[in-house]
Amino acid sequence: MEQTVYPKCLRNCNNNLQLGNVYLRYYGRDIPNLITLYEIEKPLFYAYTEIKNISNEIANKELSDYIIKGLFTLAIAHFETMLSDFSKKILQFYPQKLSLFKKENITLSVNNLNDGRLISQIIENEMNRIFYSNLNEQIKILQKISGIQIDSNILDIDRLIEIKETRNLLLHNNLIVNDLYLDKTKSVKRAHEKGDAINIDKEYFEKSILHILRVLENIIDQVREKYKHNSLIKLLVKVWRFTFKNEIIKIEDFCTLNYIEDTIDGPFNFPTFLSSSEKSKPSVNSVLKI
């Protein structure tokens, strides 16, 4: 699976626009949504790349049990972090979806209120609360706020739960089955009696990582399909129209829209006849930080 090709004009941004933070800073001030596929795909593809590299590492070498267990733990951590980071990223662009969650008491500091990070903190608090819940609930939340539906046959949630609970046994109980493992695992169990020992050998590792990679590929495919129209050009056009309310002032008259590379080309001839209100609003460059 290849990463979506970033427009060359983003090379100075380290492929990280941080437009979610910009949008939250001005949320409620009638600015256009600044979402792009490039930004929301980033936590997904980062996790996929790291887990793929881990899979390749163990496939090509004879490793000790300690290294296998360490890499297994790292791979699961990348997957769990992806679930949280991707959900946070979506909420940055659609903070109204916070209404989907049960509200808990949220502690807000004066500094957060003063520097515009109020919504960011709410999102952080809500995600931290949710992602301490069970894996099934985490997957449901991800699907709900992103608007995708992971293929249930590929997801195989019971298998994912067993993989996660094996990691928990490794870290907390030396791979000795306890009540938590027996209670949380469903149709997929590798032991049925408390006190039994399970193992993480190379075969189990490879099958588990392959399953996680397939789930990630399915998520990425669906995100790309759902958000494929959130291109950089579409964003630039929205910001242009926000800046210049007069429909006579068209972006196409001042630059060339390059749909193939998803960017704008020069020469650039920006208008000199701006109204006072247009001059007072953020420019395209100041909003996008590029």
Coordinates of C-alpha atoms in Angstrom, one line a residue:
M1 CA 0.0 0.0 0.0
E2 CA 1.4 3.4 -1.1
Q3 CA 1.0 6.7 0.7
T4 CA -1.1 9.3 -1.0
V5 CA 1.3 11.6 -2.9
Y6 CA 1.6 15.0 -1.3
P7 CA 1.5 18.0 -3.5
K8 CA 5.0 19.4 -4.1
C9 CA 3.9 22.8 -2.6
L10 CA 3.7 21.1 0.8
R11 CA 7.3 20.2 0.9
N12 CA 8.1 22.9 3.4
C13 CA 5.4 21.6 5.8
N14 CA 7.1 18.3 6.4
N15 CA 3.9 16.8 5.1
N16 CA 2.1 18.0 8.2
L17 CA -0.2 20.9 7.6
Q18 CA -1.6 21.1 11.2
L19 CA -4.8 22.6 9.7
G20 CA -6.9 20.9 12.3
N21 CA -5.3 23.1 15.0
V22 CA -5.8 26.1 12.8
Y23 CA -9.5 25.3 12.3
L24 CA -10.1 24.8 16.0
R25 CA -8.4 28.1 16.8
Y26 CA -10.9 29.9 14.6
Y27 CA -13.9 27.6 15.1
G28 CA -17.2 29.4 15.4
R29 CA -15.9 32.4 13.3
D30 CA -17.6 31.4 10.1
I31 CA -14.4 30.1 8.4
P32 CA -14.6 27.2 5.9
N33 CA -13.7 23.7 7.1
L34 CA -9.9 23.2 6.4
I35 CA -9.9 19.4 6.1
T36 CA -7.7 17.7 3.6
L37 CA -7.2 14.0 2.9
Y38 CA -3.4 14.5 3.4
E39 CA -3.8 15.4 7.1
I40 CA -6.4 12.9 8.2
E41 CA -4.6 10.0 6.4
K42 CA -1.3 10.8 8.2
P43 CA -1.9 8.9 11.5
L44 CA -3.3 5.9 9.6
F45 CA -0.4 5.6 7.2
Y46 CA 2.2 6.2 9.9
A47 CA 0.9 3.3 12.0
Y48 CA 0.7 1.1 8.9
T49 CA 4.3 1.9 7.9
E50 CA 5.7 1.2 11.3
I51 CA 3.8 -2.1 11.8
K52 CA 4.7 -3.2 8.3
N53 CA 8.4 -2.5 9.1
I54 CA 8.1 -4.5 12.3
S55 CA 6.5 -7.4 10.3
N56 CA 9.4 -7.3 7.8
E57 CA 11.9 -7.2 10.6
I58 CA 10.7 -10.5 12.1
A59 CA 10.1 -12.2 8.8
N60 CA 13.7 -11.8 7.6
K61 CA 15.6 -12.7 10.8
E62 CA 15.9 -15.3 13.5
L63 CA 15.0 -13.3 16.7
S64 CA 15.0 -14.2 20.3
D65 CA 11.8 -14.6 22.3
Y66 CA 12.4 -11.3 24.0
I67 CA 12.8 -9.4 20.8
I68 CA 9.7 -11.1 19.3
K69 CA 7.7 -10.1 22.4
G70 CA 9.1 -6.6 22.4
L71 CA 8.2 -6.0 18.7
F72 CA 4.7 -7.6 19.3
T73 CA 4.1 -5.1 22.1
L74 CA 5.3 -2.2 19.9
A75 CA 3.1 -3.2 17.0
I76 CA 0.0 -3.3 19.2
A77 CA 0.9 0.1 20.7
H78 CA 1.1 1.6 17.2
F79 CA -2.3 0.2 16.4
E80 CA -3.9 1.5 19.5
T81 CA -2.3 4.9 19.1
M82 CA -3.6 5.1 15.5
L83 CA -7.2 4.5 16.7
S84 CA -6.9 7.5 19.1
D85 CA -4.8 9.9 16.9
F86 CA -7.1 9.3 13.9
S87 CA -10.2 9.9 15.9
K88 CA -8.7 13.1 17.4
K89 CA -7.8 14.3 13.9
I90 CA -11.3 13.9 12.6
L91 CA -12.7 15.7 15.6
Q92 CA -10.4 18.6 15.0
F93 CA -12.3 19.2 11.7
Y94 CA -15.7 18.1 13.0
P95 CA -15.8 19.1 16.7
Q96 CA -19.6 19.1 16.6
K97 CA -19.3 15.3 16.6
L98 CA -18.4 15.5 20.3
S99 CA -22.1 15.6 20.9
L100 CA -22.1 11.9 20.0
F101 CA -20.3 11.1 23.2
K102 CA -21.6 10.9 26.8
K103 CA -20.3 14.0 28.5
E104 CA -18.1 13.7 31.6
N105 CA -16.8 16.5 33.9
I106 CA -14.0 18.2 32.1
T107 CA -11.4 20.3 33.9
L108 CA -10.5 23.4 32.0
S109 CA -7.6 25.8 33.0
V110 CA -7.6 29.5 32.6
N111 CA -4.7 29.3 30.3
N112 CA -6.6 27.0 28.0
L113 CA -9.5 29.4 27.9
N114 CA -7.2 32.3 27.1
D115 CA -5.1 30.9 24.3
G116 CA -7.9 29.3 22.3
R117 CA -7.2 25.6 23.2
L118 CA -10.6 25.0 24.9
I119 CA -12.0 22.7 22.2
S120 CA -8.6 21.0 21.7
Q121 CA -8.6 20.1 25.4
I122 CA -12.2 18.8 25.3
I123 CA -11.3 16.6 22.4
E124 CA -8.2 15.3 24.2
N125 CA -10.1 14.6 27.4
E126 CA -12.9 12.8 25.6
M127 CA -10.5 10.7 23.5
N128 CA -8.5 9.8 26.6
R129 CA -11.6 8.7 28.4
I130 CA -13.0 6.7 25.5
F131 CA -9.7 5.0 24.6
Y132 CA -9.4 3.5 28.0
S133 CA -12.5 1.6 27.3
N134 CA -12.7 -1.8 25.5
L135 CA -11.4 -2.3 22.0
N136 CA -14.8 -2.9 20.5
E137 CA -16.1 0.5 21.8
Q138 CA -13.0 2.2 20.4
I139 CA -13.6 0.7 16.9
K140 CA -17.3 1.8 17.1
I141 CA -16.3 5.3 18.0
L142 CA -13.8 5.5 15.2
Q143 CA -16.4 4.4 12.7
K144 CA -19.0 6.7 14.1
I145 CA -17.0 9.9 13.9
S146 CA -15.2 9.2 10.6
G147 CA -18.3 7.9 8.8
I148 CA -16.7 4.7 7.6
Q149 CA -17.7 1.1 8.1
I150 CA -14.9 -1.4 8.5
D151 CA -15.6 -4.7 6.7
S152 CA -16.7 -7.0 9.5
N153 CA -15.1 -10.1 8.0
I154 CA -11.7 -8.3 7.8
L155 CA -12.1 -6.7 11.2
D156 CA -12.9 -9.9 13.1
I157 CA -13.1 -8.0 16.4
D158 CA -12.9 -11.0 18.6
R159 CA -9.5 -11.9 17.1
L160 CA -8.3 -8.3 17.6
I161 CA -9.5 -8.5 21.2
E162 CA -7.6 -11.7 21.8
I163 CA -4.4 -10.1 20.4
K164 CA -4.7 -7.1 22.6
E165 CA -5.4 -9.2 25.7
T166 CA -2.4 -11.4 24.9
R167 CA -0.3 -8.2 25.0
N168 CA -1.9 -7.3 28.3
L169 CA -1.0 -10.7 29.7
L170 CA 2.5 -10.3 28.5
L171 CA 2.9 -7.0 30.3
H172 CA 1.0 -7.7 33.5
N173 CA 0.9 -11.4 34.2
N174 CA 3.8 -13.1 32.4
L175 CA 1.5 -14.7 29.8
I176 CA -0.4 -16.6 32.5
V177 CA -4.1 -16.6 31.8
N178 CA -6.2 -14.7 34.4
D179 CA -9.8 -13.7 34.8
L180 CA -9.5 -10.6 32.7
Y181 CA -8.3 -12.5 29.7
L182 CA -11.1 -15.1 30.1
D183 CA -13.8 -12.4 30.6
K184 CA -12.7 -10.0 27.8
T185 CA -11.9 -12.6 25.0
K186 CA -15.0 -13.9 23.2
S187 CA -15.1 -16.5 20.5
V188 CA -11.3 -16.4 20.0
K189 CA -9.4 -17.8 23.1
R190 CA -6.1 -19.5 23.3
A191 CA -6.8 -20.9 26.7
H192 CA -9.9 -21.6 28.7
E193 CA -8.6 -22.1 32.3
K194 CA -7.2 -19.6 34.7
G195 CA -3.5 -20.3 35.3
D196 CA -2.9 -21.8 31.9
A197 CA 0.2 -20.4 30.0
I198 CA 0.1 -19.1 26.5
N199 CA 3.0 -18.1 24.3
I200 CA 3.9 -15.5 21.7
D201 CA 6.0 -17.4 19.2
K202 CA 7.0 -16.3 15.7
E203 CA 3.9 -18.0 14.0
Y204 CA 1.5 -16.3 16.4
F205 CA 3.3 -12.9 15.9
E206 CA 3.2 -13.1 12.1
K207 CA -0.5 -14.1 12.0
S208 CA -1.5 -11.3 14.5
I209 CA 0.5 -8.6 12.7
L210 CA -0.9 -9.7 9.3
H211 CA -4.4 -9.4 10.7
I212 CA -3.8 -5.9 12.0
L213 CA -2.3 -4.8 8.7
R214 CA -5.3 -6.0 6.8
V215 CA -7.6 -4.1 9.2
L216 CA -5.5 -1.0 8.7
E217 CA -5.5 -1.4 4.9
N218 CA -9.3 -1.6 5.0
I219 CA -9.6 1.6 7.1
I220 CA -7.2 3.5 4.8
D221 CA -9.0 2.3 1.7
Q222 CA -12.3 3.5 3.1
V223 CA -11.0 6.8 4.4
R224 CA -9.4 7.5 1.0
E225 CA -12.7 6.8 -0.8
K226 CA -14.8 8.9 1.6
Y227 CA -12.5 11.9 1.8
K228 CA -10.9 11.8 -1.7
H229 CA -12.6 15.0 -2.7
N230 CA -11.0 16.9 0.2
S231 CA -8.1 18.0 -2.0
L232 CA -5.7 20.9 -1.5
I233 CA -7.2 22.7 -4.5
K234 CA -10.7 22.4 -3.1
L235 CA -9.4 23.8 0.2
L236 CA -7.7 26.7 -1.6
V237 CA -10.9 27.5 -3.5
K238 CA -12.9 27.5 -0.3
V239 CA -10.4 29.8 1.5
W240 CA -10.3 32.1 -1.6
R241 CA -14.1 32.4 -1.6
F242 CA -14.0 33.1 2.1
T243 CA -11.5 35.9 1.6
F244 CA -13.1 37.4 -1.4
K245 CA -16.8 37.6 -1.1
N246 CA -17.2 39.3 -4.5
E247 CA -17.8 36.4 -6.9
I248 CA -16.3 38.4 -9.7
I249 CA -12.9 37.8 -8.2
K250 CA -12.2 34.3 -9.2
I251 CA -9.2 32.3 -8.3
E252 CA -8.8 31.0 -11.8
D253 CA -8.2 34.5 -13.0
F254 CA -5.1 34.9 -10.8
C255 CA -3.4 31.5 -11.0
T256 CA -3.7 28.1 -12.7
L257 CA -5.4 25.2 -10.9
N258 CA -3.3 22.1 -11.4
Y259 CA -5.7 19.2 -10.7
I260 CA -3.2 16.5 -11.6
E261 CA -0.7 17.6 -8.9
D262 CA -3.4 19.1 -6.7
T263 CA -1.8 22.5 -6.4
I264 CA -1.9 25.9 -8.0
D265 CA 0.7 27.2 -10.5
G266 CA 1.9 30.7 -11.4
P267 CA 2.3 33.2 -12.5
F268 CA 0.2 34.7 -9.7
N269 CA -1.6 38.0 -10.2
F270 CA -3.4 38.8 -7.0
P271 CA -6.1 41.5 -7.1
T272 CA -5.3 45.0 -6.1
F273 CA -8.9 46.2 -5.8
L274 CA -9.8 44.9 -2.4
S275 CA -12.5 46.2 -0.2
S276 CA -11.7 47.1 3.4
S277 CA -13.5 44.0 4.7
E278 CA -11.5 41.8 2.3
K279 CA -8.3 43.3 3.5
S280 CA -9.1 42.7 7.1
K281 CA -9.7 38.9 6.6
P282 CA -6.9 36.3 6.7
S283 CA -5.2 35.8 3.4
V284 CA -4.9 32.4 1.8
N285 CA -1.3 32.1 2.9
S286 CA -1.9 33.2 6.4
V287 CA -4.8 30.8 7.0
L288 CA -3.0 27.8 5.4
K289 CA 0.4 28.7 6.7
I290 CA 2.1 27.7 3.5

